[in-house]
């Protein structure tokens, strides 16, 4: 079996540190993250060891769930639950690559459009195909799609 990914190892050691410090939010969040990683490893026909990139994808998905849940709780007037979700999201953000600024994202989109020679909204798929590997976890898909759509429509 391949050795454990460095990020997964860091999550595990940070979990035991958080447990010793009795940091409930961090402990709960890291446990949930490691469970999500384990579930991803055993999903499908054959279990596998996730790479750091795969672990980042799982954590990105979990962070997105936290943001959406916080929004839903806030809209429902349940501030306490919304704050709890935001706190978990903040813990997850520490393990994710830095998010791209709007300017950086715009630059990458422009470069991808130039590279593919894409014109018009129908070419969005080919631009996204070139763009996704370059962005990988550093910007939310919806944000990227909106910028591509804006550029191609303009």
CSV table of N, CA, C and O in Angstrom, one decimal, residues 9-103:
chain,number,residue,atom,x,y,z
A,9,UNK,N,-2.2,13.1,6.5
A,9,UNK,CA,-1.4,12.9,7.8
A,9,UNK,C,-1.5,14.2,8.6
A,9,UNK,O,-1.6,14.1,9.8
A,10,UNK,N,-1.4,15.4,8.0
A,10,UNK,CA,-1.5,16.6,8.7
A,10,UNK,C,-2.9,16.8,9.4
A,10,UNK,O,-3.0,17.2,10.6
A,11,UNK,N,-3.9,16.4,8.7
A,11,UNK,CA,-5.3,16.4,9.3
A,11,UNK,C,-5.3,15.5,10.5
A,11,UNK,O,-5.9,15.9,11.5
A,12,UNK,N,-4.8,14.3,10.4
A,12,UNK,CA,-4.8,13.4,11.5
A,12,UNK,C,-4.0,14.0,12.7
A,12,UNK,O,-4.5,13.9,13.9
A,13,UNK,N,-2.8,14.5,12.5
A,13,UNK,CA,-2.0,15.0,13.6
A,13,UNK,C,-2.7,16.3,14.2
A,13,UNK,O,-2.7,16.5,15.4
A,14,UNK,N,-3.3,17.1,13.4
A,14,UNK,CA,-4.0,18.3,13.9
A,14,UNK,C,-5.2,17.9,14.7
A,14,UNK,O,-5.6,18.6,15.6
A,15,UNK,N,-5.8,16.8,14.3
A,15,UNK,CA,-7.0,16.3,15.0
A,15,UNK,C,-6.6,15.9,16.4
A,15,UNK,O,-7.3,16.3,17.4
A,16,UNK,N,-5.5,15.2,16.6
A,16,UNK,CA,-5.1,14.8,18.0
A,16,UNK,C,-4.7,16.0,18.8
A,16,UNK,O,-5.0,16.1,20.0
A,17,UNK,N,-4.1,17.0,18.1
A,17,UNK,CA,-3.7,18.2,18.8
A,17,UNK,C,-5.0,19.0,19.3
A,17,UNK,O,-5.0,19.4,20.4
A,18,UNK,N,-6.0,19.1,18.4
A,18,UNK,CA,-7.2,19.7,18.7
A,18,UNK,C,-7.9,19.0,19.9
A,18,UNK,O,-8.5,19.7,20.8
A,19,UNK,N,-7.9,17.7,19.9
A,19,UNK,CA,-8.5,16.9,20.9
A,19,UNK,C,-7.9,17.2,22.3
A,19,UNK,O,-8.6,17.4,23.3
A,20,UNK,N,-6.5,17.2,22.3
A,20,UNK,CA,-5.8,17.5,23.5
A,20,UNK,C,-6.1,18.9,24.0
A,20,UNK,O,-6.2,19.1,25.2
A,21,UNK,N,-6.3,19.8,23.1
A,21,UNK,CA,-6.5,21.2,23.5
A,21,UNK,C,-8.0,21.4,23.8
A,21,UNK,O,-8.4,22.5,24.2
A,22,UNK,N,-8.8,20.4,23.6
A,22,UNK,CA,-10.3,20.5,23.8
A,22,UNK,C,-10.9,21.5,23.0
A,22,UNK,O,-11.8,22.2,23.4
A,23,UNK,N,-10.4,21.7,21.8
A,23,UNK,CA,-11.0,22.6,20.8
A,23,UNK,C,-12.1,21.9,20.1
A,23,UNK,O,-11.9,21.2,19.1
A,24,UNK,N,-13.4,22.1,20.5
A,24,UNK,CA,-14.5,21.4,20.0
A,24,UNK,C,-14.8,21.6,18.5
A,24,UNK,O,-15.0,20.7,17.8
A,25,UNK,N,-14.7,22.9,18.1
A,25,UNK,CA,-15.0,23.2,16.7
A,25,UNK,C,-14.0,22.5,15.8
A,25,UNK,O,-14.3,21.8,14.8
A,26,UNK,N,-12.7,22.7,16.1
A,26,UNK,CA,-11.7,22.1,15.3
A,26,UNK,C,-11.7,20.6,15.3
A,26,UNK,O,-11.6,19.9,14.2
A,27,UNK,N,-11.9,20.0,16.4
A,27,UNK,CA,-12.0,18.5,16.6
A,27,UNK,C,-13.2,18.0,15.7
A,27,UNK,O,-13.0,17.1,14.9
A,28,UNK,N,-14.4,18.6,15.8
A,28,UNK,CA,-15.5,18.2,15.1
A,28,UNK,C,-15.3,18.3,13.6
A,28,UNK,O,-15.6,17.4,12.8
A,29,UNK,N,-14.7,19.4,13.2
A,29,UNK,CA,-14.5,19.7,11.7
A,29,UNK,C,-13.5,18.7,11.2
A,29,UNK,O,-13.7,18.2,10.1
A,30,UNK,N,-12.4,18.5,11.9
A,30,UNK,CA,-11.3,17.6,11.4
A,30,UNK,C,-11.8,16.1,11.3
A,30,UNK,O,-11.5,15.4,10.4
A,31,UNK,N,-12.6,15.8,12.3
A,31,UNK,CA,-13.2,14.4,12.3
A,31,UNK,C,-14.1,14.2,11.1
A,31,UNK,O,-14.0,13.2,10.4
A,32,UNK,N,-14.9,15.2,10.8
A,32,UNK,CA,-15.9,15.2,9.7
A,32,UNK,C,-15.1,15.1,8.4
A,32,UNK,O,-15.4,14.4,7.5
A,33,UNK,N,-14.0,15.9,8.3
A,33,UNK,CA,-13.2,15.9,7.1
A,33,UNK,C,-12.5,14.6,6.9
A,33,UNK,O,-12.5,14.1,5.7
A,34,UNK,N,-11.9,14.0,7.9
A,34,UNK,CA,-11.3,12.7,7.7
A,34,UNK,C,-12.3,11.6,7.4
A,34,UNK,O,-12.0,10.7,6.6
A,35,UNK,N,-13.5,11.7,7.9
A,35,UNK,CA,-14.6,10.8,7.5
A,35,UNK,C,-14.9,10.9,6.1
A,35,UNK,O,-15.0,9.9,5.4
A,36,UNK,N,-15.0,12.2,5.6
A,36,UNK,CA,-15.3,12.4,4.2
A,36,UNK,C,-14.2,11.8,3.3
A,36,UNK,O,-14.5,11.2,2.2
A,37,UNK,N,-12.9,12.0,3.7
A,37,UNK,CA,-11.8,11.5,3.0
A,37,UNK,C,-11.9,10.0,2.9
A,37,UNK,O,-11.7,9.4,1.9
A,38,UNK,N,-12.1,9.3,4.1
A,38,UNK,CA,-12.2,7.9,4.1
A,38,UNK,C,-13.3,7.4,3.3
A,38,UNK,O,-13.2,6.4,2.5
A,39,UNK,N,-14.5,8.1,3.3
A,39,UNK,CA,-15.6,7.7,2.5
A,39,UNK,C,-15.3,7.7,1.0
A,39,UNK,O,-15.7,6.9,0.2
A,40,UNK,N,-14.5,8.7,0.6
A,40,UNK,CA,-14.1,8.9,-0.8
A,40,UNK,C,-13.2,7.8,-1.1
A,40,UNK,O,-13.2,7.3,-2.3
A,41,UNK,N,-12.3,7.4,-0.2
A,41,UNK,CA,-11.3,6.3,-0.5
A,41,UNK,C,-12.0,5.0,-0.7
A,41,UNK,O,-11.5,4.2,-1.5
A,42,UNK,N,-13.1,4.7,0.0
A,42,UNK,CA,-13.8,3.4,-0.2
A,42,UNK,C,-14.9,3.4,-1.1
A,42,UNK,O,-15.6,2.4,-1.4
A,43,UNK,N,-15.2,4.6,-1.7
A,43,UNK,CA,-16.3,4.7,-2.7
A,43,UNK,C,-15.8,4.0,-4.0
A,43,UNK,O,-14.6,4.0,-4.3
A,44,UNK,N,-16.8,3.5,-4.7
A,44,UNK,CA,-16.4,2.9,-6.0
A,44,UNK,C,-16.1,1.4,-5.8
A,44,UNK,O,-16.4,0.9,-4.8
A,45,UNK,N,-15.7,0.8,-6.9
A,45,UNK,CA,-15.5,-0.7,-6.9
A,45,UNK,C,-14.3,-1.1,-6.0
A,45,UNK,O,-14.3,-2.2,-5.5
A,46,UNK,N,-13.2,-0.3,-6.0
A,46,UNK,CA,-12.0,-0.6,-5.3
A,46,UNK,C,-11.6,0.5,-4.4
A,46,UNK,O,-11.5,1.6,-4.8
A,47,UNK,N,-11.2,0.1,-3.1
A,47,UNK,CA,-10.7,1.2,-2.3
A,47,UNK,C,-9.3,1.6,-2.7
A,47,UNK,O,-8.6,0.9,-3.3
A,48,UNK,N,-9.0,2.9,-2.4
A,48,UNK,CA,-7.7,3.4,-2.9
A,48,UNK,C,-7.3,4.5,-1.9
A,48,UNK,O,-8.0,5.0,-1.1
A,49,UNK,N,-6.0,4.8,-2.0
A,49,UNK,CA,-5.4,5.9,-1.1
A,49,UNK,C,-5.5,7.2,-1.9
A,49,UNK,O,-5.1,7.2,-3.1
A,50,UNK,N,-6.0,8.2,-1.3
A,50,UNK,CA,-6.2,9.5,-2.0
A,50,UNK,C,-4.9,10.3,-2.1
A,50,UNK,O,-4.1,10.3,-1.1
A,51,UNK,N,-4.6,11.0,-3.2
A,51,UNK,CA,-3.4,11.8,-3.2
A,51,UNK,C,-3.8,13.2,-2.5
A,51,UNK,O,-5.0,13.4,-2.2
A,52,UNK,N,-2.8,14.0,-2.4
A,52,UNK,CA,-3.1,15.3,-1.8
A,52,UNK,C,-4.1,16.1,-2.6
A,52,UNK,O,-5.0,16.7,-2.0
A,53,UNK,N,-4.0,16.0,-3.9
A,53,UNK,CA,-5.0,16.7,-4.8
A,53,UNK,C,-6.4,16.2,-4.5
A,53,UNK,O,-7.3,17.0,-4.5
A,54,UNK,N,-6.5,14.9,-4.4
A,54,UNK,CA,-7.9,14.3,-4.1
A,54,UNK,C,-8.4,14.8,-2.8
A,54,UNK,O,-9.6,15.1,-2.6
A,55,UNK,N,-7.5,14.8,-1.8
A,55,UNK,CA,-7.9,15.3,-0.4
A,55,UNK,C,-8.4,16.7,-0.5
A,55,UNK,O,-9.4,17.1,0.1
A,56,UNK,N,-7.6,17.5,-1.3
A,56,UNK,CA,-8.0,18.9,-1.4
A,56,UNK,C,-9.4,19.0,-2.1
A,56,UNK,O,-10.2,19.9,-1.7
A,57,UNK,N,-9.7,18.2,-3.1
A,57,UNK,CA,-11.0,18.2,-3.7
A,57,UNK,C,-12.1,17.9,-2.7
A,57,UNK,O,-13.2,18.5,-2.7
A,58,UNK,N,-11.9,16.9,-1.8
A,58,UNK,CA,-12.8,16.5,-0.8
A,58,UNK,C,-13.0,17.7,0.2
A,58,UNK,O,-14.2,18.0,0.5
A,59,UNK,N,-11.9,18.3,0.6
A,59,UNK,CA,-12.0,19.4,1.6
A,59,UNK,C,-12.7,20.6,0.9
A,59,UNK,O,-13.5,21.3,1.6
A,60,UNK,N,-12.5,20.8,-0.4
A,60,UNK,CA,-13.2,21.9,-1.1
A,60,UNK,C,-14.7,21.7,-1.1
A,60,UNK,O,-15.5,22.6,-0.8
A,61,UNK,N,-15.1,20.4,-1.4
A,61,UNK,CA,-16.5,20.1,-1.4
A,61,UNK,C,-17.1,20.3,0.0
A,61,UNK,O,-18.2,20.8,0.1
A,62,UNK,N,-16.4,19.9,1.0
A,62,UNK,CA,-16.9,20.0,2.4
A,62,UNK,C,-17.0,21.5,2.8
A,62,UNK,O,-18.0,21.9,3.4
A,63,UNK,N,-16.0,22.3,2.4
A,63,UNK,CA,-16.1,23.8,2.6
A,63,UNK,C,-17.3,24.4,2.0
A,63,UNK,O,-17.9,25.3,2.5
A,64,UNK,N,-17.5,24.0,0.7
A,64,UNK,CA,-18.7,24.5,0.0
A,64,UNK,C,-20.0,24.1,0.7
A,64,UNK,O,-20.9,25.0,0.8
A,65,UNK,N,-20.1,22.9,1.2
A,65,UNK,CA,-21.3,22.5,2.0
A,65,UNK,C,-21.5,23.4,3.2
A,65,UNK,O,-22.6,23.8,3.5
A,66,UNK,N,-20.3,23.7,3.9
A,66,UNK,CA,-20.4,24.6,5.0
A,66,UNK,C,-20.9,26.0,4.7
A,66,UNK,O,-21.8,26.6,5.3
A,67,UNK,N,-20.4,26.5,3.6
A,67,UNK,CA,-20.9,27.9,3.1
A,67,UNK,C,-22.4,27.9,2.8
A,67,UNK,O,-23.1,28.8,3.2
A,68,UNK,N,-22.8,26.8,2.0
A,68,UNK,CA,-24.2,26.7,1.7
A,68,UNK,C,-25.1,26.6,2.9
A,68,UNK,O,-26.2,27.2,3.0
A,69,UNK,N,-24.7,25.7,3.8
A,69,UNK,CA,-25.4,25.5,5.0
A,69,UNK,C,-25.5,26.8,5.9
A,69,UNK,O,-26.6,27.1,6.4
A,70,UNK,N,-24.4,27.5,6.0
A,70,UNK,CA,-24.4,28.7,6.7
A,70,UNK,C,-25.4,29.7,6.1
A,70,UNK,O,-26.1,30.4,6.9
A,71,UNK,N,-25.4,29.8,4.8
A,71,UNK,CA,-26.3,30.7,4.1
A,71,UNK,C,-27.7,30.3,4.4
A,71,UNK,O,-28.6,31.2,4.7
A,72,UNK,N,-28.0,29.0,4.3
A,72,UNK,CA,-29.4,28.5,4.5
A,72,UNK,C,-29.8,28.8,5.9
A,72,UNK,O,-31.0,29.2,6.2
A,73,UNK,N,-29.0,28.5,6.9
A,73,UNK,CA,-29.3,28.8,8.3
A,73,UNK,C,-29.5,30.3,8.5
A,73,UNK,O,-30.5,30.7,9.2
A,74,UNK,N,-28.7,31.1,7.9
A,74,UNK,CA,-28.8,32.6,8.1
A,74,UNK,C,-30.1,33.1,7.5
A,74,UNK,O,-30.8,33.9,8.1
A,75,UNK,N,-30.5,32.5,6.3
A,75,UNK,CA,-31.7,32.9,5.7
A,75,UNK,C,-32.9,32.5,6.5
A,75,UNK,O,-34.0,33.1,6.5
A,76,UNK,N,-32.8,31.4,7.2
A,76,UNK,CA,-33.9,30.9,8.1
A,76,UNK,C,-33.9,31.5,9.4
A,76,UNK,O,-34.7,31.2,10.3
A,77,UNK,N,-33.0,32.5,9.7
A,77,UNK,CA,-32.9,33.2,10.9
A,77,UNK,C,-32.3,32.3,12.1
A,77,UNK,O,-32.6,32.6,13.2
A,78,UNK,N,-31.5,31.4,11.7
A,78,UNK,CA,-30.9,30.5,12.8
A,78,UNK,C,-29.4,30.9,12.8
A,78,UNK,O,-28.6,30.1,12.4
A,79,UNK,N,-29.2,32.0,13.4
A,79,UNK,CA,-27.8,32.6,13.5
A,79,UNK,C,-26.8,31.7,14.2
A,79,UNK,O,-25.7,31.6,13.7
A,80,UNK,N,-27.2,31.0,15.2
A,80,UNK,CA,-26.3,30.2,16.0
A,80,UNK,C,-25.7,29.0,15.1
A,80,UNK,O,-24.5,28.8,15.1
A,81,UNK,N,-26.7,28.3,14.4
A,81,UNK,CA,-26.2,27.3,13.5
A,81,UNK,C,-25.4,27.8,12.3
A,81,UNK,O,-24.4,27.2,11.9
A,82,UNK,N,-25.8,29.0,11.8
A,82,UNK,CA,-25.0,29.6,10.7
A,82,UNK,C,-23.6,29.9,11.2
A,82,UNK,O,-22.6,29.7,10.5
A,83,UNK,N,-23.4,30.4,12.4
A,83,UNK,CA,-22.1,30.7,13.0
A,83,UNK,C,-21.3,29.5,13.1
A,83,UNK,O,-20.1,29.5,12.8
A,84,UNK,N,-21.9,28.4,13.5
A,84,UNK,CA,-21.2,27.1,13.7
A,84,UNK,C,-20.7,26.6,12.4
A,84,UNK,O,-19.6,26.1,12.3
A,85,UNK,N,-21.5,26.7,11.3
A,85,UNK,CA,-21.1,26.3,10.0
A,85,UNK,C,-20.0,27.1,9.5
A,85,UNK,O,-19.0,26.6,8.9
A,86,UNK,N,-20.0,28.4,9.7
A,86,UNK,CA,-19.0,29.4,9.3
A,86,UNK,C,-17.7,29.0,10.0
A,86,UNK,O,-16.6,29.1,9.4
A,87,UNK,N,-17.7,28.7,11.3
A,87,UNK,CA,-16.5,28.3,12.1
A,87,UNK,C,-15.9,27.1,11.5
A,87,UNK,O,-14.7,27.0,11.3
A,88,UNK,N,-16.7,26.1,11.1
A,88,UNK,CA,-16.2,24.9,10.5
A,88,UNK,C,-15.6,25.2,9.2
A,88,UNK,O,-14.5,24.7,8.8
A,89,UNK,N,-16.2,26.1,8.4
A,89,UNK,CA,-15.7,26.5,7.1
A,89,UNK,C,-14.3,27.1,7.3
A,89,UNK,O,-13.4,26.9,6.5
A,90,UNK,N,-14.2,28.0,8.3
A,90,UNK,CA,-12.9,28.7,8.5
A,90,UNK,C,-11.8,27.7,8.8
A,90,UNK,O,-10.7,27.8,8.4
A,91,UNK,N,-12.1,26.6,9.6
A,91,UNK,CA,-11.1,25.6,9.9
A,91,UNK,C,-10.7,24.9,8.6
A,91,UNK,O,-9.5,24.7,8.3
A,92,UNK,N,-11.7,24.6,7.7
A,92,UNK,CA,-11.4,23.9,6.5
A,92,UNK,C,-10.5,24.7,5.5
A,92,UNK,O,-9.6,24.2,4.8
A,93,UNK,N,-10.8,26.1,5.5
A,93,UNK,CA,-10.1,27.0,4.6
A,93,UNK,C,-8.6,26.9,4.9
A,93,UNK,O,-7.8,27.1,4.0
A,94,UNK,N,-8.2,26.7,6.2
A,94,UNK,CA,-6.8,26.6,6.5
A,94,UNK,C,-6.0,25.5,5.7
A,94,UNK,O,-4.8,25.6,5.6
A,95,UNK,N,-6.8,24.5,5.3
A,95,UNK,CA,-6.1,23.3,4.6
A,95,UNK,C,-6.2,23.4,3.1
A,95,UNK,O,-5.7,22.6,2.4
A,96,UNK,N,-6.9,24.4,2.6
A,96,UNK,CA,-7.1,24.6,1.2
A,96,UNK,C,-6.2,25.6,0.6
A,96,UNK,O,-5.7,26.5,1.3
A,97,UNK,N,-5.8,25.4,-0.7
A,97,UNK,CA,-5.0,26.4,-1.3
A,97,UNK,C,-5.6,27.8,-1.3
A,97,UNK,O,-6.8,27.9,-1.3
A,98,UNK,N,-4.8,28.8,-1.3
A,98,UNK,CA,-5.3,30.2,-1.3
A,98,UNK,C,-6.3,30.4,-2.5
A,98,UNK,O,-6.0,29.9,-3.6
A,99,UNK,N,-7.4,31.1,-2.3
A,99,UNK,CA,-8.3,31.3,-3.4
A,99,UNK,C,-7.8,32.4,-4.3
A,99,UNK,O,-7.1,33.3,-3.9
A,100,UNK,N,-8.1,32.3,-5.6
A,100,UNK,CA,-7.7,33.3,-6.6
A,100,UNK,C,-8.5,34.6,-6.4
A,100,UNK,O,-9.7,34.5,-6.1
A,101,UNK,N,-7.8,35.7,-6.6
A,101,UNK,CA,-8.5,37.0,-6.5
A,101,UNK,C,-9.3,37.1,-7.8
A,101,UNK,O,-9.1,36.4,-8.8
A,102,UNK,N,-10.2,38.1,-7.9
A,102,UNK,CA,-11.0,38.3,-9.1
A,102,UNK,C,-10.1,38.6,-10.3
A,102,UNK,O,-10.3,38.1,-11.4
A,103,UNK,N,-9.0,39.4,-10.0
A,103,UNK,CA,-8.1,39.8,-11.1
A,103,UNK,C,-7.3,38.6,-11.6
A,103,UNK,O,-7.2,38.4,-12.8
